[in-house]
Coordinates of C-alpha atoms (C1' of nucleotides) in Angstrom, one line a residue:
Chain O
M1 CA -4.9 -15.6 28.3
I2 CA -7.6 -13.3 29.9
D3 CA -6.7 -9.1 30.1
L4 CA -5.2 -8.3 33.6
K5 CA -6.5 -5.1 33.3
A6 CA -10.5 -6.5 32.8
L7 CA -9.6 -8.5 35.8
R8 CA -8.6 -5.4 37.5
T9 CA -11.7 -3.4 36.7
D10 CA -14.0 -6.7 37.5
P11 CA -13.0 -9.0 39.3
E12 CA -16.0 -10.7 40.2
R13 CA -16.7 -11.4 36.1
F14 CA -13.7 -13.7 36.6
K15 CA -14.3 -15.1 39.7
D16 CA -18.1 -15.7 38.8
G17 CA -16.3 -17.9 35.5
C18 CA -13.7 -20.1 38.0
R19 CA -17.0 -20.7 39.7
K20 CA -18.6 -21.5 36.8
K21 CA -16.1 -23.8 35.5
N22 CA -15.2 -25.1 38.7
S23 CA -11.8 -23.8 38.1
P24 CA -10.1 -23.3 41.5
V25 CA -7.6 -20.4 40.9
D26 CA -6.8 -17.9 43.4
I27 CA -8.0 -14.9 42.0
D28 CA -7.5 -12.6 44.9
H29 CA -4.2 -14.3 45.3
L30 CA -3.2 -12.7 41.9
L31 CA -4.5 -9.4 42.3
R32 CA -2.7 -9.4 45.4
L33 CA 0.7 -10.1 43.1
D34 CA -0.5 -7.6 40.8
T35 CA -0.5 -4.9 43.3
Q36 CA 2.3 -5.4 44.7
R37 CA 4.1 -5.9 41.6
R38 CA 2.8 -2.3 40.5
D39 CA 3.9 -0.8 43.5
L40 CA 7.2 -2.1 43.4
M41 CA 7.3 -1.1 40.1
S42 CA 6.5 2.6 40.4
K43 CA 8.9 2.8 43.0
A44 CA 11.8 1.4 40.7
E45 CA 10.6 3.1 38.0
S46 CA 11.0 7.1 40.4
L47 CA 14.2 5.6 41.3
R48 CA 15.3 4.8 38.0
A49 CA 13.9 8.3 36.5
E50 CA 16.4 9.5 39.2
Q51 CA 19.4 8.2 38.0
K52 CA 18.9 8.6 34.3
K53 CA 18.8 12.5 35.3
L54 CA 21.7 12.2 37.3
A55 CA 23.5 10.1 35.4
K56 CA 22.5 12.8 32.3
E57 CA 23.9 15.9 35.1
S58 CA 26.7 14.8 35.7
G59 CA 28.1 12.3 33.1
P60 CA 29.6 15.6 31.2
R61 CA 30.6 16.7 34.2
I62 CA 32.8 13.4 35.2
G63 CA 34.4 13.7 31.5
Q64 CA 35.5 16.9 31.7
L65 CA 37.1 16.7 35.3
S66 CA 38.4 13.3 33.9
G67 CA 40.4 15.4 31.2
K68 CA 41.2 17.7 33.8
L69 CA 42.6 15.5 36.4
K70 CA 45.5 14.2 33.6
A71 CA 46.9 17.8 33.5
S72 CA 46.6 18.5 37.3
Q73 CA 48.4 17.2 40.1
G74 CA 49.0 17.6 44.0
D75 CA 46.0 19.4 46.0
E76 CA 44.3 20.2 43.0
R77 CA 44.1 16.5 41.3
A78 CA 43.0 15.6 45.1
A79 CA 40.1 17.4 45.0
I80 CA 39.3 16.4 41.6
E81 CA 39.2 13.2 42.5
A82 CA 37.2 14.0 45.0
E83 CA 34.6 15.9 43.4
I84 CA 34.4 12.5 41.0
A85 CA 33.9 10.3 43.4
Q86 CA 30.8 12.1 45.0
L87 CA 29.3 12.4 41.4
K88 CA 29.1 8.5 40.9
A89 CA 28.5 8.2 44.3
A90 CA 25.0 9.3 44.2
P91 CA 23.7 7.2 41.2
A92 CA 25.6 4.4 42.7
S93 CA 23.7 4.4 45.7
L94 CA 20.6 4.6 43.9
K95 CA 21.3 1.4 42.0
D96 CA 21.5 -0.4 45.1
Q97 CA 18.1 0.2 45.7
I98 CA 17.1 -0.5 42.8
Q99 CA 18.5 -3.6 42.5
T100 CA 16.4 -4.4 45.7
L101 CA 13.5 -3.5 44.0
D102 CA 13.9 -5.3 41.0
D103 CA 14.9 -8.4 42.7
Q104 CA 11.8 -8.3 44.0
I105 CA 9.6 -7.8 40.9
N106 CA 11.8 -10.5 39.4
T107 CA 10.2 -12.6 42.5
I108 CA 7.1 -11.9 41.9
T109 CA 6.5 -11.5 37.8
P110 CA 7.1 -15.3 37.1
E111 CA 4.3 -16.8 39.7
L112 CA 1.8 -13.6 38.8
E113 CA 2.8 -14.9 34.8
S114 CA 2.0 -18.4 35.1
L115 CA -1.2 -18.1 37.2
L116 CA -2.5 -15.6 34.7
L117 CA -2.4 -18.3 32.1
T118 CA -4.3 -20.4 34.4
I119 CA -7.0 -18.2 34.6
P120 CA -10.3 -19.2 32.5
L121 CA -11.7 -17.4 29.9
P122 CA -15.4 -16.7 31.9
P123 CA -18.4 -18.1 29.7
D124 CA -21.1 -16.1 28.0
D125 CA -24.2 -15.4 30.5
D126 CA -26.2 -17.7 27.9
V127 CA -24.2 -20.5 28.3
P128 CA -26.2 -23.0 30.6
V129 CA -23.9 -23.5 33.8
G130 CA -23.5 -27.1 35.1
T131 CA -20.7 -28.9 36.7
S132 CA -20.0 -31.9 33.9
S133 CA -20.9 -33.3 30.7
D134 CA -24.2 -34.5 32.4
D135 CA -25.7 -31.1 32.5
N136 CA -24.9 -30.7 28.8
V137 CA -28.0 -29.7 27.2
E138 CA -29.3 -30.5 23.6
I139 CA -30.3 -28.1 20.8
R140 CA -31.3 -30.0 18.2
R141 CA -31.0 -33.6 16.6
W142 CA -31.5 -34.7 12.9
A143 CA -31.3 -38.2 11.1
P144 CA -32.2 -38.9 7.5
Q145 CA -35.3 -40.2 6.1
G146 CA -36.3 -43.2 7.4
W147 CA -34.7 -43.1 10.6
D148 CA -37.3 -42.7 13.5
W149 CA -35.5 -41.6 16.7
D150 CA -38.0 -43.4 19.0
K151 CA -37.1 -46.9 17.4
T152 CA -33.9 -49.2 18.1
F153 CA -31.7 -49.6 15.2
E154 CA -33.5 -53.1 14.8
Q155 CA -36.8 -51.8 14.6
N156 CA -35.6 -49.1 12.0
R157 CA -33.6 -51.4 9.9
G158 CA -35.2 -55.0 11.2
F159 CA -31.7 -56.5 12.2
K160 CA -29.4 -56.2 15.1
P161 CA -26.7 -53.8 14.6
K162 CA -23.1 -55.3 15.1
G163 CA -20.4 -53.2 16.3
H164 CA -17.6 -51.5 14.4
I165 CA -15.1 -53.4 15.9
E166 CA -16.8 -56.3 14.5
L167 CA -17.8 -54.8 11.1
C168 CA -14.2 -54.3 10.8
D169 CA -13.2 -57.9 11.7
A170 CA -15.2 -59.1 9.6
L171 CA -14.9 -57.1 6.3
G172 CA -10.8 -56.6 6.8
L173 CA -10.6 -53.0 7.8
V174 CA -8.6 -52.8 10.9
D175 CA -5.9 -54.7 12.5
F176 CA -6.2 -54.0 16.2
P177 CA -3.8 -56.9 17.4
R178 CA -0.8 -55.6 15.0
G179 CA -1.6 -52.2 15.8
V180 CA -1.3 -53.5 19.4
K181 CA 2.2 -55.4 18.7
I182 CA 3.8 -52.2 16.5
A183 CA 2.9 -49.1 19.0
G184 CA 0.7 -50.5 22.4
T185 CA -2.8 -49.9 23.8
R186 CA -5.2 -47.9 21.9
S187 CA -3.2 -48.7 18.7
Y188 CA -4.4 -50.0 15.3
V189 CA -3.7 -50.7 11.6
L190 CA -5.9 -49.7 9.3
T191 CA -5.9 -52.1 6.2
G192 CA -7.2 -52.5 2.4
M193 CA -10.9 -50.8 2.1
G194 CA -10.7 -49.6 5.8
M195 CA -7.8 -47.0 4.9
R196 CA -9.2 -46.0 1.8
L197 CA -12.4 -45.3 3.5
H198 CA -10.7 -43.0 6.2
Q199 CA -8.9 -41.3 3.8
A200 CA -12.2 -41.0 1.7
V201 CA -13.4 -39.4 4.1
L202 CA -11.0 -37.1 4.7
R203 CA -10.5 -35.9 1.9
Y204 CA -14.0 -35.4 1.2
A205 CA -13.9 -33.4 4.0
I206 CA -11.3 -30.8 2.7
D207 CA -13.0 -30.9 -0.7
F208 CA -15.9 -29.8 1.2
M209 CA -14.6 -26.8 3.4
V210 CA -12.5 -25.4 0.4
D211 CA -14.7 -26.0 -2.8
R212 CA -17.8 -24.9 -0.8
H213 CA -16.8 -22.6 2.1
A214 CA -13.8 -20.9 0.4
F215 CA -11.3 -22.0 3.4
T216 CA -7.9 -22.3 3.0
P217 CA -6.3 -25.8 2.7
M218 CA -3.2 -25.9 4.9
S219 CA -0.8 -28.6 6.0
V220 CA 0.7 -27.4 9.4
P221 CA 3.8 -28.8 11.9
V222 CA 2.1 -31.5 14.0
L223 CA 5.5 -31.6 16.0
V224 CA 6.0 -27.9 17.5
R225 CA 7.5 -25.5 20.1
E226 CA 6.4 -25.2 23.4
E227 CA 5.4 -21.9 22.7
A228 CA 2.8 -22.9 20.3
M229 CA 1.2 -25.1 22.9
V230 CA 1.1 -22.1 25.3
G231 CA 0.2 -19.6 22.9
T232 CA -2.9 -21.8 21.6
G233 CA -4.0 -22.2 25.4
F234 CA -3.4 -26.3 25.6
F235 CA -0.7 -25.2 28.2
P236 CA -0.3 -25.3 30.8
G237 CA -3.4 -27.2 31.5
G238 CA -3.3 -29.7 29.1
R239 CA 0.4 -30.9 29.6
E240 CA -0.4 -34.4 30.7
Q241 CA -2.3 -35.3 27.2
A242 CA 0.7 -34.4 24.8
Y243 CA 3.4 -36.3 24.0
H244 CA 6.8 -34.5 25.0
V245 CA 9.9 -35.0 22.6
E246 CA 12.8 -34.2 24.8
E247 CA 15.1 -32.6 22.6
T248 CA 16.9 -30.7 25.3
S249 CA 18.4 -33.7 27.0
R250 CA 20.0 -34.9 23.6
G251 CA 22.0 -31.7 22.9
G252 CA 18.5 -30.2 20.8
G253 CA 18.2 -26.6 21.8
Q254 CA 14.3 -26.9 22.6
D255 CA 11.8 -29.8 23.6
M256 CA 8.9 -30.5 20.8
F257 CA 5.6 -31.4 21.6
L258 CA 3.3 -33.9 19.2
T259 CA 0.0 -31.7 18.4
G260 CA -3.2 -33.1 19.6
T261 CA -5.1 -31.1 17.5
G262 CA -4.2 -28.9 13.7
E263 CA -5.8 -26.3 15.6
V264 CA -2.2 -25.7 17.3
G265 CA -0.4 -25.4 13.6
L266 CA -3.1 -23.5 12.2
M267 CA -3.5 -20.4 15.2
G268 CA 0.4 -20.5 15.3
L269 CA 0.6 -19.5 12.1
H270 CA 0.0 -15.7 12.4
Q271 CA 1.8 -15.7 16.3
N272 CA 3.5 -12.4 17.0
E273 CA 1.8 -10.8 13.6
I274 CA -0.5 -7.8 13.5
L275 CA -2.8 -8.5 10.4
D276 CA -4.1 -6.3 8.1
E277 CA -8.4 -5.9 8.7
A278 CA -9.0 -6.2 5.6
D279 CA -7.7 -9.6 5.3
L280 CA -10.1 -11.3 7.9
P281 CA -11.7 -13.5 8.3
L282 CA -9.0 -15.9 8.1
R283 CA -10.4 -19.2 7.2
Y284 CA -8.6 -22.3 7.4
V285 CA -8.8 -25.8 7.2
T286 CA -5.7 -28.4 7.6
V287 CA -5.7 -32.3 8.0
S288 CA -3.2 -33.5 10.4
T289 CA -2.6 -36.2 12.6
C290 CA -3.1 -35.8 16.1
F291 CA -1.5 -37.2 19.2
R292 CA -3.0 -38.0 22.2
R293 CA -1.8 -39.4 25.7
E294 CA -5.4 -40.2 26.8
A295 CA -4.0 -40.0 30.4
G296 CA -6.7 -40.1 32.8
A297 CA -8.7 -42.1 30.6
A298 CA -7.6 -45.1 31.4
G299 CA -10.0 -48.1 31.4
K300 CA -12.4 -45.6 29.3
D301 CA -12.9 -46.7 25.3
T302 CA -10.4 -49.0 25.5
A303 CA -11.6 -51.1 22.3
G304 CA -12.1 -50.4 18.5
L305 CA -11.7 -46.9 17.0
Y306 CA -13.1 -44.4 19.9
R307 CA -10.7 -43.7 21.6
I308 CA -7.2 -43.8 20.4
H309 CA -3.5 -42.3 20.5
Q310 CA -3.0 -41.1 16.9
F311 CA -5.8 -40.2 14.4
D312 CA -6.3 -37.8 11.8
K313 CA -8.5 -34.6 11.9
V314 CA -9.9 -32.4 9.4
E315 CA -9.7 -29.1 11.2
Q316 CA -11.4 -25.9 10.4
V317 CA -10.5 -22.4 12.4
V318 CA -11.6 -18.7 11.3
I319 CA -9.7 -15.6 12.8
C320 CA -11.9 -12.6 13.0
R321 CA -12.2 -9.1 13.9
A322 CA -12.6 -8.5 17.9
D323 CA -16.4 -8.6 18.0
E324 CA -18.5 -10.5 19.7
Q325 CA -21.4 -10.2 17.4
E326 CA -19.1 -11.7 14.5
S327 CA -17.4 -14.3 16.7
R328 CA -21.0 -15.4 17.2
D329 CA -21.9 -15.5 13.8
W330 CA -18.9 -17.5 13.0
H331 CA -19.7 -20.2 15.6
Q332 CA -23.2 -20.7 13.8
K333 CA -21.7 -21.0 10.5
M334 CA -19.3 -23.4 11.4
L335 CA -21.6 -25.5 13.0
G336 CA -23.5 -25.2 9.9
F337 CA -20.6 -26.4 7.7
V338 CA -20.8 -29.4 10.0
E339 CA -24.2 -29.9 9.9
D340 CA -24.4 -30.0 5.8
F341 CA -21.2 -32.3 6.0
L342 CA -23.2 -34.9 8.4
Q343 CA -26.4 -34.5 6.5
S344 CA -24.4 -35.3 3.4
L345 CA -23.0 -37.9 4.7
G346 CA -26.6 -39.4 6.2
L347 CA -25.3 -39.6 9.5
P348 CA -27.6 -38.9 12.4
Y349 CA -26.6 -36.4 15.4
R350 CA -27.5 -34.1 17.7
L351 CA -25.9 -30.7 18.8
L352 CA -24.8 -30.3 22.2
Q353 CA -25.0 -26.7 23.7
C354 CA -21.8 -27.8 26.5
C355 CA -22.8 -26.4 30.0
T356 CA -19.7 -24.0 32.1
G357 CA -18.1 -27.3 33.7
D358 CA -17.8 -28.7 30.3
L359 CA -16.0 -26.0 28.4
G360 CA -12.6 -25.7 29.2
A361 CA -10.7 -22.8 30.2
K362 CA -10.6 -21.5 26.5
N363 CA -13.3 -21.1 25.4
A364 CA -16.8 -19.1 26.1
D365 CA -19.1 -21.3 24.5
M366 CA -18.6 -24.7 23.1
I367 CA -21.1 -26.8 21.1
D368 CA -20.6 -30.6 20.4
V369 CA -21.8 -32.7 17.5
E370 CA -22.3 -36.1 18.2
C371 CA -23.5 -38.6 16.0
W372 CA -25.3 -41.8 16.7
M373 CA -23.4 -44.6 16.8
P374 CA -25.9 -48.0 17.1
G375 CA -22.8 -50.4 18.2
R376 CA -22.1 -48.3 21.9
G377 CA -24.0 -48.2 24.6
E378 CA -25.2 -51.0 27.2
L379 CA -26.6 -54.5 25.5
S380 CA -30.2 -54.5 26.2
P381 CA -32.4 -57.4 25.2
S382 CA -34.2 -57.6 22.0
P383 CA -37.7 -56.1 22.5
E384 CA -39.3 -58.9 20.8
G385 CA -37.3 -61.2 22.7
G386 CA -38.8 -61.1 26.1
A387 CA -36.6 -63.5 28.3
S388 CA -33.5 -63.5 25.8
S389 CA -31.5 -66.6 25.2
P390 CA -27.9 -66.7 24.1
T391 CA -28.8 -68.2 20.4
A392 CA -28.4 -65.5 18.2
P393 CA -32.0 -64.0 17.2
D394 CA -32.8 -63.3 20.9
A395 CA -29.2 -62.3 21.8
P396 CA -29.0 -58.8 23.6
A397 CA -28.0 -55.7 21.2
P398 CA -26.2 -52.9 22.3
A399 CA -28.4 -49.9 23.1
G400 CA -27.3 -47.4 20.8
E401 CA -25.9 -44.3 22.0
F402 CA -24.6 -40.8 20.8
G403 CA -20.6 -40.6 20.9
E404 CA -18.8 -36.8 20.5
T405 CA -17.3 -36.7 16.6
H406 CA -17.2 -32.7 16.6
S407 CA -16.5 -29.8 19.0
A408 CA -17.2 -26.2 18.1
S409 CA -15.4 -23.5 20.3
R410 CA -15.6 -19.9 20.3
L411 CA -12.8 -18.2 22.6
Y412 CA -13.0 -14.6 21.7
D413 CA -9.2 -12.9 21.9
Y414 CA -8.3 -15.8 25.1
Q415 CA -6.2 -17.1 22.0
C416 CA -4.7 -14.4 20.1
R417 CA -4.0 -12.5 23.7
R418 CA -1.6 -15.4 24.3
L419 CA -0.1 -15.8 20.8
N420 CA -0.3 -11.9 20.4
M421 CA -2.0 -11.8 16.9
R422 CA -3.6 -8.6 16.6
T423 CA -4.9 -6.3 14.0
R424 CA -4.9 -2.4 13.3
P425 CA -7.6 -0.2 12.4
G426 CA -6.8 1.0 9.4
G427 CA -4.5 -1.6 8.2
A428 CA -0.7 -2.8 9.1
G429 CA 0.8 0.8 8.7
G430 CA -2.3 2.4 9.7
K431 CA -2.5 4.4 13.3
G432 CA -4.4 4.1 16.5
E433 CA -3.9 1.3 19.0
T434 CA -3.8 -2.1 18.2
V435 CA -6.7 -5.2 18.9
F436 CA -6.4 -8.9 19.6
C437 CA -8.1 -10.8 17.1
H438 CA -11.2 -13.2 18.0
S439 CA -11.0 -17.4 17.0
L440 CA -13.3 -19.8 16.4
N441 CA -12.3 -23.5 15.6
N442 CA -14.4 -26.6 14.9
T443 CA -13.9 -30.2 13.5
V444 CA -15.0 -30.9 10.2
A445 CA -14.1 -34.9 10.4
A446 CA -11.7 -36.8 12.4
S447 CA -11.3 -40.3 11.4
P448 CA -11.6 -43.2 12.1
R449 CA -14.0 -41.8 15.0
I450 CA -16.2 -40.6 12.0
L451 CA -16.2 -44.3 10.6
I452 CA -17.3 -45.7 13.7
P453 CA -20.9 -44.3 13.0
I454 CA -20.7 -44.6 9.4
L455 CA -19.9 -48.3 9.5
E456 CA -22.4 -48.8 11.8
M457 CA -25.3 -47.0 10.0
F458 CA -24.3 -48.2 7.1
Q459 CA -24.4 -51.8 7.7
N460 CA -26.5 -54.0 5.9
K461 CA -28.4 -57.6 6.8
D462 CA -25.8 -59.2 5.3
G463 CA -22.6 -58.2 6.9
S464 CA -21.7 -55.9 4.0
V465 CA -21.7 -51.9 4.5
S466 CA -23.0 -49.4 1.7
V467 CA -20.5 -46.4 1.3
P468 CA -22.4 -42.7 1.9
E469 CA -22.7 -41.8 -1.7
A470 CA -20.8 -38.7 -1.4
L471 CA -17.6 -40.5 -0.5
R472 CA -18.1 -43.2 -3.7
P473 CA -15.7 -40.3 -6.2
Y474 CA -13.3 -41.0 -3.5
L475 CA -13.5 -44.7 -3.4
G476 CA -13.4 -45.3 -7.1
G477 CA -17.1 -45.2 -7.1
A478 CA -17.5 -48.4 -4.9
D479 CA -21.0 -48.5 -3.4
Q480 CA -20.6 -51.5 -1.1
I481 CA -17.8 -52.7 1.2
L482 CA -17.8 -56.8 1.1
P483 CA -16.1 -59.0 3.2
A484 CA -12.8 -59.3 2.1
Chain C
rG1 C1' 27.4 -33.8 12.7
rG2 C1' 31.1 -30.0 10.2
rA3 C1' 32.2 -24.9 9.3
rG4 C1' 30.6 -20.0 9.0
rA5 C1' 27.4 -15.6 9.0
rG6 C1' 22.7 -12.9 11.7
rG7 C1' 18.8 -11.7 14.7
rU8 C1' 17.2 -3.5 15.3
rG9 C1' 10.3 0.0 14.9
rG10 C1' 4.4 -2.7 10.5
rC11 C1' 8.7 -3.8 6.2
rC12 C1' 13.6 -2.6 4.7
rG13 C1' 18.0 -1.0 6.9
rA14 C1' 21.8 2.3 9.4
rG15 C1' 24.0 2.9 14.1
rU16 C1' 30.6 0.0 18.2
rG17 C1' 29.7 3.7 25.5
rG18 C1' 26.7 9.4 26.7
rU19 C1' 20.0 13.9 24.7
rU20 C1' 19.6 7.4 19.9
rG21 C1' 13.3 4.8 21.2
rA22 C1' 17.0 4.7 17.9
rA23 C1' 19.2 8.0 10.7
rG24 C1' 17.4 7.1 6.3
rG25 C1' 14.0 4.8 3.2
rC26 C1' 9.4 1.9 2.0
rG27 C1' 4.1 1.5 3.8
rC28 C1' 0.4 4.2 6.1
rA29 C1' -2.6 8.9 8.2
rC30 C1' -3.3 13.8 7.4
rG31 C1' -2.8 18.6 4.9
rC32 C1' -1.5 21.4 0.8
rU33 C1' -1.2 20.6 -4.7
rU34 C1' -5.1 18.7 -8.8
rG35 C1' -11.3 19.0 -12.2
rG36 C1' -10.0 14.4 -10.7
rA37 C1' -6.3 10.7 -9.8
rA38 C1' -0.5 9.8 -10.2
rA39 C1' 3.5 12.3 -8.8
rG40 C1' 5.6 16.2 -5.9
rC41 C1' 5.9 19.0 -1.5
rG42 C1' 4.6 19.5 4.2
rU43 C1' 3.4 17.1 9.0
rG44 C1' 2.8 13.1 11.6
rU45 C1' 3.2 7.9 12.5
rG46 C1' 6.4 1.9 17.5
rU47 C1' 5.5 -1.9 21.6
rA48 C1' 4.1 -2.4 26.3
rG49 C1' 3.4 -1.2 31.8
rG50 C1' 2.3 3.3 34.9
rU51 C1' 0.0 8.1 35.8
rU52 C1' -3.9 11.6 34.3
rU53 C1' -10.7 13.6 33.4
rA54 C1' -7.6 15.0 29.3
rC55 C1' -2.9 16.9 27.8
rC56 C1' 1.1 15.9 29.8
rC57 C1' 5.1 13.0 32.0
rC58 C1' 7.5 8.7 33.7
rU59 C1' 9.8 3.9 32.9
rA60 C1' 10.9 -0.4 30.0
rC61 C1' 11.7 -2.5 25.1
rC62 C1' 17.0 -3.0 19.7
rG63 C1' 16.5 -12.0 20.1
rA64 C1' 16.3 -14.0 25.6
rG65 C1' 18.5 -13.8 30.4
rG66 C1' 22.6 -11.9 33.2
rG67 C1' 27.3 -8.9 34.1
rU68 C1' 30.6 -4.8 33.7
rU69 C1' 29.6 1.0 33.8
rC70 C1' 28.2 7.1 37.0
rG71 C1' 25.7 5.9 31.9
rA72 C1' 24.9 0.0 27.5
rA73 C1' 21.3 -1.0 20.7
rU74 C1' 27.1 -0.2 21.2
rC75 C1' 31.7 -4.3 25.6
rC76 C1' 31.7 -9.0 28.4
rC77 C1' 29.1 -13.9 29.3
rU78 C1' 25.5 -17.7 28.8
rC79 C1' 21.4 -19.3 26.1
rC80 C1' 17.5 -19.5 22.1
rC81 C1' 16.2 -18.9 17.3
rU82 C1' 17.1 -17.9 11.5
rC83 C1' 20.2 -18.2 7.4
rU84 C1' 24.6 -20.2 4.4
rC85 C1' 28.0 -23.7 2.9
rC86 C1' 29.7 -28.8 3.5
rG87 C1' 28.1 -34.0 5.3
rC88 C1' 24.6 -37.6 5.6
rC89 C1' 19.7 -38.3 4.2
rA90 C1' 12.6 -39.5 2.6

RNA sequence: GGAGAGGUGGCCGAGUGGUUGAAGGCGCACGCUUGGAAAGCGUGUGUAGGUUUACCCCUACCGAGGGUUCGAAUCCCUCCCUCUCCGCCA
C-alpha cells in the first residue's frame, strides 16, 4: 500500500508510476474521494466536539434535576421536566446531523480504501520503462568453464540435448500420467531419484542460506487468512491466482487461501508488530509448498515441470530499516546469494532487469534470474545437417532458451505498510514516531522447475545425468543418475 | 464435534454508564544522585486522522460492526479471534 499522504502531496509521482506500470487506476477519483471524506470528517468532528461539550455541561445538571424531580410536584415538577427536555434536546439534534455525515463517510471510506490498495508503488527512476517482459534488459550472464554462449548445446557438448521430459521419462524421475490422473492437468509425481534430487536441491538451498549467510530457517503456514494475502500485497490483484478454501460456507469462521509463495508466511510473521531496530535486518528463509492456479496461462507451457500447480520453493526474505540505500544494498546481496548458489551448481544463467511494465504493483524494482534450459525453445535443424531428415542424427533439436527460475523484489515500505510492520527509533519502548520497515524477497530455489536446467545441462551423451557436485552429499554421494 | 473462559496502551494488568485516553506495574527516554555503574528518587512516554510555521487545539480508537443513551471500555445484538477441558485424530 502506498502512503495516502504522499499521494496527496505529490500525485504526479504516483500517476507517473501508474503510466509506467500500465496500471489503469483512477488516481484523480481517489483524490476526490479523499478530499470529500476529509471534508465530511472535519464537519462531523466539530459537531461531535460540540456534542461532547454539551453533554459535559448538561449531564451533571440533568442528574441534579432528576433528583429534584422526585421530590417535586405540580408546577415545579413541570418546570423541571421542561428544563430536562430542553437540556436533552440540544445534543440530540446534533446527533442526527452527525449520523447523516457518518453515513456519508461510511459510504466513501470502503471505496477509498479498496482503491488505495490497488495503487501501485511507483517504480524507481533507474528502472527501464517498458510495457512487457520483452522490454526487460539483460544485466549480465554467467556460465561455467567450457560453456560457450555463442555455440549451441550440441556444439558445446558434442551431442543433441534431450528435453527434461524425455530425460525424466527415460530415467524414471517423474510420472506425469499418474499425476494427471490424481490431480488433473499440470500435475506430476516425482518418483525415485526424481524425488531425491528434488529434496536434495531444496535441502542444499536451505543449508546454503543458513550456513553461509546466517538466515534464520522457518517453517510457516501455507494455508492462511485473507488478511495475510492482502497484507503481503497478493490480494486484491492476485486473487485469481490463489486457491480459495471456503470454510465459511461450511460453518468455519473464515475462508482460507493456499499461498503461492513462502513470502506470505514469512512476511506475515511480524504483522502488526513494532520491531526493535536492533534486531534488524531480519533474514528469514523457508521451504514451502506453493500453490498456483495459473489462471490466464491456459495453453502455455502445458507439458513438463515448467508451469505446474504445486511445487516447493526455498524463499529468502529480508526486513530492514526504512532506508532506501539499505534496501538497495540488500537487493544486490540477495541477488549475490543466488548467483553464488547457481554457480555452485554450475548452471548458466543471466540476470534480467525487469522493466516497469513487468514489475507488478508491489515492487519498486525487480530483477529476475533465468537459467539456461537447453530443452526449451523452438526446434531448429541441426546446424551441420543442412536439409534435415527425420532420422535421428539430423532430427531438429531444440534451440534452448532461458527460463525464469528466480525473482528478486525490492518493495520498500509498500508491504510493511499493509502489514503494519514498524520500528520505533530507540527500541520497542522508546520514543518517537514509528516508521514502516522495508522488505525484500528473492527465490533461492524453486523445484521442480530448477530440475529442468539441472537435468538438461548435466545430461550425458549416453543418456545418463551427472549429479552436480554440490548435491552429491544429499544423494548419498551418488554422482550419476542412470536409467532405472 | 461438545462445554467453558477471555479479547484493554511496546508488554503485563485494573477498570460494569459521566473530565477514563484509560489506575498500577514493567519497559523505555531525560534529569538528579554516583569516581563510574547499579539501586533509589523525580519527570516524561499509545496509535491514527485533522488543524498549525511551531506550540496548542479538535476527533476517533479498550477484537470488529451495529444498537440503547444527553453521555458507553463499561449495557444490548451480531460477527471474528484466542485460550482451557472433553471427544476424535496424523
